Amino acid sequence: MTSVNIASLTDLPTLPLILRSLFEVLQDEKSTFVDIANVIKHDQSLTEKILRVANSPYFGHTGKVNTLEQAIMFLGYDLVKGICLGTSVFRFLGRNERERLGKLWQHSYEVGIIAANISDHVCNIERGICFVSGLLHDIGRVIFITLHKEKYLLMLSSDKIFLKEKEVFGIDHPAAGGNFLENARLPEEIVCSVRYHHKPSMCTRYRETSSVISLAEALSRSFFPKIEDDGIWTEEHDAILLELSLDEGKIKKVREKAVEETAAMQELFTV
Ligand SMILES: [Fe+2]
Ligand SMILES: [Fe+2]
């Protein structure tokens, strides 16, 4: 089985310092938000991104967050960790690949936005957790590209992507992403949602959150179709609509808000 975890990335001699430091802080159970702020400060574009996200109306603020520490307090440690991991791992692909695979990142934040909007119609599910889980749901695919670019690009648009991933790497992208985020000590709810985003019925803990992410991914194909999306609608999604009492009217509202918010967030999330 191919090793897909933080260690397999840190073994790469080309790993940028910022990502190496970020992994160290995330893996250290004694680290605090001050430690992560100190790492982010060394990367100007990441610092600017976190501040802009914290000051964006989408996250409820209007230009009053001036420092990274304030931004982390306001956005929450998990959201900041998620944005740092997602953007840094993606940026590590290099400019050419980023341009080629920019749509995969776009798909990631679109699923985050759809998931956050679905959560508004579901009781006892946190919007922020849904957004981060959606943002990171396909991080396993980005890691496959980082480690095995040529092999992975050939299977990128396949509808049988999980089977192909298992055949070639011995593990599929939901499992690889889940392992990676567990390794980075992200909350179990995010780890589980990512690990089961294509098979939420297998998720025993946090089943509802996992179902929301899976539904968001499946809806992304009709809301924002692109070659890089992997949102395949299955019978599980019909069952989720019933389980979560999501009727046509609610899905229409989710779509309208997601279209509006995605347009507004595009600039914010460009890597
Ligand atoms: Fe996926
Ligand atoms: Fe996806």
JSON list of C-alpha atoms and ligand atoms in Angstrom, two decimals, residues 137-138 173 197-198 217 230, ligand 1:
[
{"chain": "A", "resi": 137, "resn": "HIS", "atom": "CA", "xyz": [-12.89, 16.76, 1.29]},
{"chain": "A", "resi": 138, "resn": "ASP", "atom": "CA", "xyz": [-10.71, 16.00, -1.75]},
{"chain": "A", "resi": 173, "resn": "HIS", "atom": "CA", "xyz": [-8.76, 9.45, -1.93]},
{"chain": "A", "resi": 197, "resn": "HIS", "atom": "CA", "xyz": [-17.57, 11.53, 1.90]},
{"chain": "A", "resi": 198, "resn": "HIS", "atom": "CA", "xyz": [-18.31, 9.01, -0.84]},
{"chain": "A", "resi": 217, "resn": "GLU", "atom": "CA", "xyz": [-20.26, 16.83, -3.34]},
{"chain": "A", "resi": 230, "resn": "ASP", "atom": "CA", "xyz": [-16.20, 13.77, -8.55]},
{"chain": "B", "resi": 1, "resn": "FE", "atom": "FE", "xyz": [-14.21, 13.01, -3.50]}
]
